[in-house]
Amino acid sequence: MSGPLQHAVVGSAVAQATFGPLDREDLRRYAEASGDLNPLHLDPAFAQRAGFEDVIVHGMLGMALLGRLLTDAFPTLKLQRFRTRFCSVIPVGRPIVCAAKLAAWHGAVAEIVLTAAPLGGPVSIEGTAMLALPGSG
Amino acid sequence: MAIDRQFIGFRLAPFTVTVDGAKLRQFSAAIGLHGTGPLPTYLKVIEGEGNSSRKILAALGVELSHVLHAEQEFEYHADFHSGDALTVERTVSDIYERKGGQLEFIVVDSVIRHAGGELVGRTQQVILVRHPTPVVAA
């Protein structure tokens, strides 16, 4: 599915990958590596006080997985912009399905629409990325 | 308690971070990458090293258990590598409310530059503050 983007039909899926499942140890490792030590991702008691059943996956870890989807699938393209909206939390212990669709071309720049969702669950992260073809500046 | 709107425009002291190869590798491993590769979200780590969003929330008097990350954006200009010194400027660019003040949003913009001034990238983070619903007397 991750063939040359130039040949993809606008509106079609261009990349998909399933990551995880992520467990608490993965969250601790990400917290230490990223410096985001918010206890919402580390301490179940704190997460419950915040209104969740258990610790939740860092939104930025989910976004990093979407980033991997892009850089794995399109290593020669230049990422110009990358934005996400975190619409619902990603629970621990569930595989995370990341998908990319070609939304449009703006000259030599592809607009990619992204989603990340726990397997069988609602979309947790919606995103957009702008990827420029090599040599297009 | 509503966040004081005087914080709109609040500019944190700029700081300089030297990109650390060991930290890049640690971050790569933490997102499941073997070896090194591009890390499109790493600017968030860089900007957090000097003025973390947590520190900003503390300055604004926001309780950490009430916040969630709502949106994140990166705009990329120049590459950076291990050993580069990057300067970061973070600003609270907006604070607004929804649902009659039950939800507030804090927008934090960052500008990241090479030591010589060349723009590396910009980021924008939107933080959601969920105020507990006030108890309404019968």
PDB file of C-alpha atoms in Angstrom:
ATOM      1  CA  MET A   1       0.000   0.000   0.000  1.00  0.00           C
ATOM      2  CA  SER A   2       2.980   2.269   0.470  1.00  0.00           C
ATOM      3  CA  GLY A   3       4.019   2.430  -3.169  1.00  0.00           C
ATOM      4  CA  PRO A   4       5.078   5.716  -4.732  1.00  0.00           C
ATOM      5  CA  LEU A   5       2.692   8.347  -3.509  1.00  0.00           C
ATOM      6  CA  GLN A   6       2.673   9.984  -6.933  1.00  0.00           C
ATOM      7  CA  HIS A   7       0.769   6.967  -8.301  1.00  0.00           C
ATOM      8  CA  ALA A   8      -1.829   6.855  -5.549  1.00  0.00           C
ATOM      9  CA  VAL A   9      -5.408   7.862  -6.215  1.00  0.00           C
ATOM     10  CA  VAL A  10      -6.568  10.876  -4.242  1.00  0.00           C
ATOM     11  CA  GLY A  11      -8.822   9.608  -1.479  1.00  0.00           C
ATOM     12  CA  SER A  12      -7.155   6.201  -1.244  1.00  0.00           C
ATOM     13  CA  ALA A  13      -5.335   4.593   1.671  1.00  0.00           C
ATOM     14  CA  VAL A  14      -1.569   5.008   1.232  1.00  0.00           C
ATOM     15  CA  ALA A  15      -0.140   3.496   4.417  1.00  0.00           C
ATOM     16  CA  GLN A  16      -1.269   1.494   7.406  1.00  0.00           C
ATOM     17  CA  ALA A  17       0.525  -0.079  10.346  1.00  0.00           C
ATOM     18  CA  THR A  18      -0.437  -1.527  13.689  1.00  0.00           C
ATOM     19  CA  PHE A  19       1.780  -0.710  16.667  1.00  0.00           C
ATOM     20  CA  GLY A  20       1.855  -1.994  20.205  1.00  0.00           C
ATOM     21  CA  PRO A  21      -0.034  -2.986  22.261  1.00  0.00           C
ATOM     22  CA  LEU A  22       1.635  -0.585  24.671  1.00  0.00           C
ATOM     23  CA  ASP A  23       1.857  -1.550  28.314  1.00  0.00           C
ATOM     24  CA  ARG A  24       2.679   0.522  31.398  1.00  0.00           C
ATOM     25  CA  GLU A  25       6.368  -0.203  31.000  1.00  0.00           C
ATOM     26  CA  ASP A  26       6.259   1.256  27.464  1.00  0.00           C
ATOM     27  CA  LEU A  27       4.638   4.400  28.872  1.00  0.00           C
ATOM     28  CA  ARG A  28       7.287   4.679  31.588  1.00  0.00           C
ATOM     29  CA  ARG A  29      10.014   4.332  28.938  1.00  0.00           C
ATOM     30  CA  TYR A  30       8.387   7.009  26.790  1.00  0.00           C
ATOM     31  CA  ALA A  31       7.927   9.303  29.804  1.00  0.00           C
ATOM     32  CA  GLU A  32      11.628   9.072  30.640  1.00  0.00           C
ATOM     33  CA  ALA A  33      12.764   9.513  27.045  1.00  0.00           C
ATOM     34  CA  SER A  34      10.470  12.453  26.341  1.00  0.00           C
ATOM     35  CA  GLY A  35      10.658  14.156  29.723  1.00  0.00           C
ATOM     36  CA  ASP A  36       6.844  14.099  29.960  1.00  0.00           C
ATOM     37  CA  LEU A  37       6.447  12.708  33.459  1.00  0.00           C
ATOM     38  CA  ASN A  38       2.773  13.647  33.846  1.00  0.00           C
ATOM     39  CA  PRO A  39       1.480  11.002  36.317  1.00  0.00           C
ATOM     40  CA  LEU A  40      -1.626  10.587  34.132  1.00  0.00           C
ATOM     41  CA  HIS A  41       0.543   8.205  32.109  1.00  0.00           C
ATOM     42  CA  LEU A  42       2.342   6.556  35.017  1.00  0.00           C
ATOM     43  CA  ASP A  43       0.229   6.442  38.156  1.00  0.00           C
ATOM     44  CA  PRO A  44      -3.113   4.584  38.002  1.00  0.00           C
ATOM     45  CA  ALA A  45      -4.399   6.323  41.175  1.00  0.00           C
ATOM     46  CA  PHE A  46      -3.714   9.751  39.641  1.00  0.00           C
ATOM     47  CA  ALA A  47      -5.347   8.664  36.359  1.00  0.00           C
ATOM     48  CA  GLN A  48      -8.453   7.588  38.298  1.00  0.00           C
ATOM     49  CA  ARG A  49      -8.619  10.948  40.066  1.00  0.00           C
ATOM     50  CA  ALA A  50      -8.492  12.535  36.615  1.00  0.00           C
ATOM     51  CA  GLY A  51     -11.506  10.435  35.615  1.00  0.00           C
ATOM     52  CA  PHE A  52      -9.924   7.500  33.749  1.00  0.00           C
ATOM     53  CA  GLU A  53      -9.973   3.782  34.491  1.00  0.00           C
ATOM     54  CA  ASP A  54      -6.235   3.392  34.205  1.00  0.00           C
ATOM     55  CA  VAL A  55      -3.163   5.273  32.968  1.00  0.00           C
ATOM     56  CA  ILE A  56      -3.568   6.480  29.389  1.00  0.00           C
ATOM     57  CA  VAL A  57      -1.097   6.518  26.516  1.00  0.00           C
ATOM     58  CA  HIS A  58       0.687   9.858  25.990  1.00  0.00           C
ATOM     59  CA  GLY A  59      -0.966  11.674  23.087  1.00  0.00           C
ATOM     60  CA  MET A  60       2.553  12.521  21.916  1.00  0.00           C
ATOM     61  CA  LEU A  61       3.447   8.817  21.850  1.00  0.00           C
ATOM     62  CA  GLY A  62       0.456   8.207  19.590  1.00  0.00           C
ATOM     63  CA  MET A  63       1.582  11.119  17.427  1.00  0.00           C
ATOM     64  CA  ALA A  64       5.111   9.668  17.318  1.00  0.00           C
ATOM     65  CA  LEU A  65       3.630   6.399  15.980  1.00  0.00           C
ATOM     66  CA  LEU A  66       1.828   8.350  13.244  1.00  0.00           C
ATOM     67  CA  GLY A  67       5.190   9.991  12.522  1.00  0.00           C
ATOM     68  CA  ARG A  68       6.745   6.538  12.173  1.00  0.00           C
ATOM     69  CA  LEU A  69       3.987   5.526   9.779  1.00  0.00           C
ATOM     70  CA  LEU A  70       4.905   8.513   7.591  1.00  0.00           C
ATOM     71  CA  THR A  71       8.681   8.221   7.743  1.00  0.00           C
ATOM     72  CA  ASP A  72       8.574   4.424   7.236  1.00  0.00           C
ATOM     73  CA  ALA A  73       6.219   4.635   4.270  1.00  0.00           C
ATOM     74  CA  PHE A  74       7.650   7.747   2.589  1.00  0.00           C
ATOM     75  CA  PRO A  75      11.325   7.984   3.561  1.00  0.00           C
ATOM     76  CA  THR A  76      12.284  10.161   0.593  1.00  0.00           C
ATOM     77  CA  LEU A  77       9.566  12.746   1.073  1.00  0.00           C
ATOM     78  CA  LYS A  78      10.112  15.876   3.121  1.00  0.00           C
ATOM     79  CA  LEU A  79       7.722  16.444   5.975  1.00  0.00           C
ATOM     80  CA  GLN A  80       6.762  20.128   6.029  1.00  0.00           C
ATOM     81  CA  ARG A  81       3.905  20.146   8.504  1.00  0.00           C
ATOM     82  CA  PHE A  82       2.374  17.662  10.887  1.00  0.00           C
ATOM     83  CA  ARG A  83      -0.614  18.327  13.079  1.00  0.00           C
ATOM     84  CA  THR A  84      -2.905  16.212  15.213  1.00  0.00           C
ATOM     85  CA  ARG A  85      -5.999  16.541  17.305  1.00  0.00           C
ATOM     86  CA  PHE A  86      -6.336  14.194  20.257  1.00  0.00           C
ATOM     87  CA  CYS A  87     -10.065  13.387  20.269  1.00  0.00           C
ATOM     88  CA  SER A  88     -10.215  10.515  22.743  1.00  0.00           C
ATOM     89  CA  VAL A  89      -7.717   8.804  24.997  1.00  0.00           C
ATOM     90  CA  ILE A  90      -5.726   5.731  23.963  1.00  0.00           C
ATOM     91  CA  PRO A  91      -6.007   3.074  26.672  1.00  0.00           C
ATOM     92  CA  VAL A  92      -3.025   0.902  27.619  1.00  0.00           C
ATOM     93  CA  GLY A  93      -2.883  -2.690  26.420  1.00  0.00           C
ATOM     94  CA  ARG A  94      -4.544  -2.253  23.028  1.00  0.00           C
ATOM     95  CA  PRO A  95      -2.870  -2.440  19.607  1.00  0.00           C
ATOM     96  CA  ILE A  96      -2.923   0.949  17.891  1.00  0.00           C
ATOM     97  CA  VAL A  97      -3.951   1.034  14.237  1.00  0.00           C
ATOM     98  CA  CYS A  98      -2.426   3.951  12.330  1.00  0.00           C
ATOM     99  CA  ALA A  99      -3.624   4.788   8.837  1.00  0.00           C
ATOM    100  CA  ALA A 100      -2.824   7.388   6.190  1.00  0.00           C
ATOM    101  CA  LYS A 101      -4.961   8.522   3.268  1.00  0.00           C
ATOM    102  CA  LEU A 102      -3.980  10.799   0.388  1.00  0.00           C
ATOM    103  CA  ALA A 103      -6.332  13.776   0.654  1.00  0.00           C
ATOM    104  CA  ALA A 104      -5.032  16.128  -2.038  1.00  0.00           C
ATOM    105  CA  TRP A 105      -2.032  17.438  -3.938  1.00  0.00           C
ATOM    106  CA  HIS A 106      -0.964  21.047  -3.606  1.00  0.00           C
ATOM    107  CA  GLY A 107       1.566  21.236  -6.412  1.00  0.00           C
ATOM    108  CA  ALA A 108       4.352  18.855  -5.376  1.00  0.00           C
ATOM    109  CA  VAL A 109       3.097  18.653  -1.804  1.00  0.00           C
ATOM    110  CA  ALA A 110       0.806  15.810  -0.735  1.00  0.00           C
ATOM    111  CA  GLU A 111      -1.764  16.415   1.947  1.00  0.00           C
ATOM    112  CA  ILE A 112      -2.141  13.240   3.986  1.00  0.00           C
ATOM    113  CA  VAL A 113      -4.945  12.609   6.439  1.00  0.00           C
ATOM    114  CA  LEU A 114      -4.042  10.430   9.394  1.00  0.00           C
ATOM    115  CA  THR A 115      -5.903   8.453  12.028  1.00  0.00           C
ATOM    116  CA  ALA A 116      -4.848   6.415  15.027  1.00  0.00           C
ATOM    117  CA  ALA A 117      -7.289   4.196  16.874  1.00  0.00           C
ATOM    118  CA  PRO A 118      -7.071   1.432  19.439  1.00  0.00           C
ATOM    119  CA  LEU A 119      -7.933  -1.826  17.633  1.00  0.00           C
ATOM    120  CA  GLY A 120     -11.731  -2.051  17.409  1.00  0.00           C
ATOM    121  CA  GLY A 121     -12.162   1.333  19.078  1.00  0.00           C
ATOM    122  CA  PRO A 122     -13.006   4.865  18.016  1.00  0.00           C
ATOM    123  CA  VAL A 123     -10.456   7.154  16.361  1.00  0.00           C
ATOM    124  CA  SER A 124      -8.259   8.636  19.094  1.00  0.00           C
ATOM    125  CA  ILE A 125      -6.052  10.872  16.985  1.00  0.00           C
ATOM    126  CA  GLU A 126      -6.894  12.700  13.773  1.00  0.00           C
ATOM    127  CA  GLY A 127      -4.096  14.365  11.907  1.00  0.00           C
ATOM    128  CA  THR A 128      -2.814  15.998   8.770  1.00  0.00           C
ATOM    129  CA  ALA A 129       0.653  15.934   7.274  1.00  0.00           C
ATOM    130  CA  MET A 130       2.098  17.850   4.346  1.00  0.00           C
ATOM    131  CA  LEU A 131       4.769  15.847   2.498  1.00  0.00           C
ATOM    132  CA  ALA A 132       6.812  17.381  -0.298  1.00  0.00           C
ATOM    133  CA  LEU A 133       8.256  15.349  -3.179  1.00  0.00           C
ATOM    134  CA  PRO A 134      12.055  15.326  -3.275  1.00  0.00           C
ATOM    135  CA  GLY A 135      13.580  18.246  -5.128  1.00  0.00           C
ATOM    136  CA  SER A 136      10.439  20.358  -4.821  1.00  0.00           C
ATOM    137  CA  GLY A 137      11.967  22.609  -2.173  1.00  0.00           C
TER     138      GLY A 137
ATOM    139  CA  MET B   1     -11.240  28.776  38.658  1.00  0.00           C
ATOM    140  CA  ALA B   2     -10.878  30.486  35.309  1.00  0.00           C
ATOM    141  CA  ILE B   3      -7.369  31.094  34.040  1.00  0.00           C
ATOM    142  CA  ASP B   4      -6.315  34.735  34.191  1.00  0.00           C
ATOM    143  CA  ARG B   5      -6.476  36.119  30.656  1.00  0.00           C
ATOM    144  CA  GLN B   6      -3.544  38.381  31.500  1.00  0.00           C
ATOM    145  CA  PHE B   7      -1.400  35.346  30.695  1.00  0.00           C
ATOM    146  CA  ILE B   8      -2.241  35.722  26.986  1.00  0.00           C
ATOM    147  CA  GLY B   9       1.060  36.857  25.520  1.00  0.00           C
ATOM    148  CA  PHE B  10       3.032  35.449  28.464  1.00  0.00           C
ATOM    149  CA  ARG B  11       6.513  34.857  27.069  1.00  0.00           C
ATOM    150  CA  LEU B  12       8.807  32.437  28.829  1.00  0.00           C
ATOM    151  CA  ALA B  13      12.502  33.138  29.083  1.00  0.00           C
ATOM    152  CA  PRO B  14      14.280  31.799  25.964  1.00  0.00           C
ATOM    153  CA  PHE B  15      16.692  28.956  26.571  1.00  0.00           C
ATOM    154  CA  THR B  16      19.263  26.936  24.645  1.00  0.00           C
ATOM    155  CA  VAL B  17      19.344  23.148  24.408  1.00  0.00           C
ATOM    156  CA  THR B  18      22.221  21.108  23.023  1.00  0.00           C
ATOM    157  CA  VAL B  19      20.802  18.167  21.081  1.00  0.00           C
ATOM    158  CA  ASP B  20      22.054  15.048  22.815  1.00  0.00           C
ATOM    159  CA  GLY B  21      22.692  11.938  20.674  1.00  0.00           C
ATOM    160  CA  ALA B  22      22.085   9.601  23.619  1.00  0.00           C
ATOM    161  CA  LYS B  23      18.692  11.212  24.226  1.00  0.00           C
ATOM    162  CA  LEU B  24      17.813  10.945  20.527  1.00  0.00           C
ATOM    163  CA  ARG B  25      18.585   7.219  20.675  1.00  0.00           C
ATOM    164  CA  GLN B  26      16.649   6.806  23.919  1.00  0.00           C
ATOM    165  CA  PHE B  27      13.643   8.532  22.325  1.00  0.00           C
ATOM    166  CA  SER B  28      13.916   6.402  19.163  1.00  0.00           C
ATOM    167  CA  ALA B  29      13.916   3.237  21.265  1.00  0.00           C
ATOM    168  CA  ALA B  30      10.937   4.473  23.302  1.00  0.00           C
ATOM    169  CA  ILE B  31       8.819   4.784  20.152  1.00  0.00           C
ATOM    170  CA  GLY B  32       9.938   1.359  18.951  1.00  0.00           C
ATOM    171  CA  LEU B  33      12.570   2.390  16.409  1.00  0.00           C
ATOM    172  CA  HIS B  34      15.779   0.424  16.074  1.00  0.00           C
ATOM    173  CA  GLY B  35      18.711   2.660  15.324  1.00  0.00           C
ATOM    174  CA  THR B  36      18.223   6.258  14.373  1.00  0.00           C
ATOM    175  CA  GLY B  37      15.904   7.869  11.915  1.00  0.00           C
ATOM    176  CA  PRO B  38      13.840  10.997  11.522  1.00  0.00           C
ATOM    177  CA  LEU B  39      11.887  11.927  14.659  1.00  0.00           C
ATOM    178  CA  PRO B  40       9.164  14.368  13.608  1.00  0.00           C
ATOM    179  CA  THR B  41       7.853  14.853  17.151  1.00  0.00           C
ATOM    180  CA  TYR B  42      11.226  15.381  18.842  1.00  0.00           C
ATOM    181  CA  LEU B  43      10.927  19.176  18.777  1.00  0.00           C
ATOM    182  CA  LYS B  44       8.355  18.714  21.542  1.00  0.00           C
ATOM    183  CA  VAL B  45      11.057  17.098  23.678  1.00  0.00           C
ATOM    184  CA  ILE B  46      13.535  19.881  22.877  1.00  0.00           C
ATOM    185  CA  GLU B  47      11.105  22.628  23.836  1.00  0.00           C
ATOM    186  CA  GLY B  48      10.187  20.801  27.038  1.00  0.00           C
ATOM    187  CA  GLU B  49      13.769  20.620  28.249  1.00  0.00           C
ATOM    188  CA  GLY B  50      13.869  24.234  29.332  1.00  0.00           C
ATOM    189  CA  ASN B  51      10.256  25.288  29.765  1.00  0.00           C
ATOM    190  CA  SER B  52       8.031  22.244  29.977  1.00  0.00           C
ATOM    191  CA  SER B  53       4.311  22.636  29.462  1.00  0.00           C
ATOM    192  CA  ARG B  54       3.985  21.407  33.038  1.00  0.00           C
ATOM    193  CA  LYS B  55       6.005  24.388  34.211  1.00  0.00           C
ATOM    194  CA  ILE B  56       3.782  26.699  32.154  1.00  0.00           C
ATOM    195  CA  LEU B  57       0.660  25.163  33.694  1.00  0.00           C
ATOM    196  CA  ALA B  58       2.106  25.683  37.166  1.00  0.00           C
ATOM    197  CA  ALA B  59       2.798  29.343  36.323  1.00  0.00           C
ATOM    198  CA  LEU B  60      -0.821  29.716  35.175  1.00  0.00           C
ATOM    199  CA  GLY B  61      -2.120  28.043  38.336  1.00  0.00           C
ATOM    200  CA  VAL B  62      -3.681  25.101  36.488  1.00  0.00           C
ATOM    201  CA  GLU B  63      -4.123  21.798  38.293  1.00  0.00           C
ATOM    202  CA  LEU B  64      -2.276  19.052  36.374  1.00  0.00           C
ATOM    203  CA  SER B  65      -5.016  16.435  36.897  1.00  0.00           C
ATOM    204  CA  HIS B  66      -7.454  18.680  34.975  1.00  0.00           C
ATOM    205  CA  VAL B  67      -5.464  18.928  31.758  1.00  0.00           C
ATOM    206  CA  LEU B  68      -5.304  16.925  28.567  1.00  0.00           C
ATOM    207  CA  HIS B  69      -3.293  17.489  25.428  1.00  0.00           C
ATOM    208  CA  ALA B  70      -5.867  18.577  22.829  1.00  0.00           C
ATOM    209  CA  GLU B  71      -3.863  19.439  19.709  1.00  0.00           C
ATOM    210  CA  GLN B  72      -0.282  19.521  18.503  1.00  0.00           C
ATOM    211  CA  GLU B  73       1.275  20.996  15.401  1.00  0.00           C
ATOM    212  CA  PHE B  74       4.802  21.036  13.973  1.00  0.00           C
ATOM    213  CA  GLU B  75       6.128  23.085  11.091  1.00  0.00           C
ATOM    214  CA  TYR B  76       9.575  22.047   9.841  1.00  0.00           C
ATOM    215  CA  HIS B  77      12.168  24.325   8.286  1.00  0.00           C
ATOM    216  CA  ALA B  78      15.776  23.239   8.882  1.00  0.00           C
ATOM    217  CA  ASP B  79      17.188  19.906  10.079  1.00  0.00           C
ATOM    218  CA  PHE B  80      19.071  19.573  13.336  1.00  0.00           C
ATOM    219  CA  HIS B  81      21.590  17.016  14.528  1.00  0.00           C
ATOM    220  CA  SER B  82      23.234  15.726  17.647  1.00  0.00           C
ATOM    221  CA  GLY B  83      25.498  18.423  19.075  1.00  0.00           C
ATOM    222  CA  ASP B  84      23.532  21.369  17.645  1.00  0.00           C
ATOM    223  CA  ALA B  85      22.629  24.152  20.053  1.00  0.00           C
ATOM    224  CA  LEU B  86      18.996  25.158  19.565  1.00  0.00           C
ATOM    225  CA  THR B  87      17.292  28.159  21.136  1.00  0.00           C
ATOM    226  CA  VAL B  88      13.650  27.896  22.109  1.00  0.00           C
ATOM    227  CA  GLU B  89      11.134  30.638  22.761  1.00  0.00           C
ATOM    228  CA  ARG B  90       7.724  29.673  24.099  1.00  0.00           C
ATOM    229  CA  THR B  91       4.721  31.964  24.359  1.00  0.00           C
ATOM    230  CA  VAL B  92       1.197  31.497  25.650  1.00  0.00           C
ATOM    231  CA  SER B  93      -0.490  32.863  22.527  1.00  0.00           C
ATOM    232  CA  ASP B  94      -4.129  32.381  23.480  1.00  0.00           C
ATOM    233  CA  ILE B  95      -6.507  31.227  26.200  1.00  0.00           C
ATOM    234  CA  TYR B  96     -10.160  30.657  25.348  1.00  0.00           C
ATOM    235  CA  GLU B  97     -13.164  28.855  26.755  1.00  0.00           C
ATOM    236  CA  ARG B  98     -15.937  26.568  25.569  1.00  0.00           C
ATOM    237  CA  LYS B  99     -19.079  25.202  27.199  1.00  0.00           C
ATOM    238  CA  GLY B 100     -19.619  28.249  29.355  1.00  0.00           C
ATOM    239  CA  GLY B 101     -16.162  28.104  30.858  1.00  0.00           C
ATOM    240  CA  GLN B 102     -16.276  24.429  31.820  1.00  0.00           C
ATOM    241  CA  LEU B 103     -13.527  23.832  29.281  1.00  0.00           C
ATOM    242  CA  GLU B 104     -10.616  26.190  28.748  1.00  0.00           C
ATOM    243  CA  PHE B 105      -7.914  25.917  26.118  1.00  0.00           C
ATOM    244  CA  ILE B 106      -4.362  27.194  26.457  1.00  0.00           C
ATOM    245  CA  VAL B 107      -2.398  27.671  23.236  1.00  0.00           C
ATOM    246  CA  VAL B 108       1.390  27.594  23.526  1.00  0.00           C
ATOM    247  CA  ASP B 109       3.533  28.523  20.524  1.00  0.00           C
ATOM    248  CA  SER B 110       7.228  27.743  20.266  1.00  0.00           C
ATOM    249  CA  VAL B 111       9.889  28.937  17.857  1.00  0.00           C
ATOM    250  CA  ILE B 112      13.068  26.884  17.621  1.00  0.00           C
ATOM    251  CA  ARG B 113      16.207  28.237  15.964  1.00  0.00           C
ATOM    252  CA  HIS B 114      19.783  27.256  15.341  1.00  0.00           C
ATOM    253  CA  ALA B 115      22.351  29.239  17.298  1.00  0.00           C
ATOM    254  CA  GLY B 116      22.965  31.360  14.189  1.00  0.00           C
ATOM    255  CA  GLY B 117      19.299  32.321  13.998  1.00  0.00           C
ATOM    256  CA  GLU B 118      18.166  29.940  11.232  1.00  0.00           C
ATOM    257  CA  LEU B 119      14.607  28.770  11.830  1.00  0.00           C
ATOM    258  CA  VAL B 120      14.411  25.046  12.658  1.00  0.00           C
ATOM    259  CA  GLY B 121      10.703  24.849  13.250  1.00  0.00           C
ATOM    260  CA  ARG B 122       7.618  26.071  15.009  1.00  0.00           C
ATOM    261  CA  THR B 123       5.285  24.136  17.225  1.00  0.00           C
ATOM    262  CA  GLN B 124       1.856  24.809  18.602  1.00  0.00           C
ATOM    263  CA  GLN B 125       0.330  22.947  21.506  1.00  0.00           C
ATOM    264  CA  VAL B 126      -3.286  23.273  22.616  1.00  0.00           C
ATOM    265  CA  ILE B 127      -3.902  22.191  26.189  1.00  0.00           C
ATOM    266  CA  LEU B 128      -7.435  21.409  27.359  1.00  0.00           C
ATOM    267  CA  VAL B 129      -8.309  22.273  30.948  1.00  0.00           C
ATOM    268  CA  ARG B 130     -11.389  20.446  32.237  1.00  0.00           C
ATOM    269  CA  HIS B 131     -12.807  22.353  35.164  1.00  0.00           C
ATOM    270  CA  PRO B 132     -14.803  20.174  37.518  1.00  0.00           C
ATOM    271  CA  THR B 133     -18.530  20.834  37.125  1.00  0.00           C
ATOM    272  CA  PRO B 134     -19.642  23.097  39.942  1.00  0.00           C
ATOM    273  CA  VAL B 135     -22.131  21.544  42.336  1.00  0.00           C
ATOM    274  CA  VAL B 136     -25.484  23.220  41.829  1.00  0.00           C
ATOM    275  CA  ALA B 137     -27.513  23.637  44.996  1.00  0.00           C
ATOM    276  CA  ALA B 138     -31.058  22.276  44.757  1.00  0.00           C
TER     277      ALA B 138
END
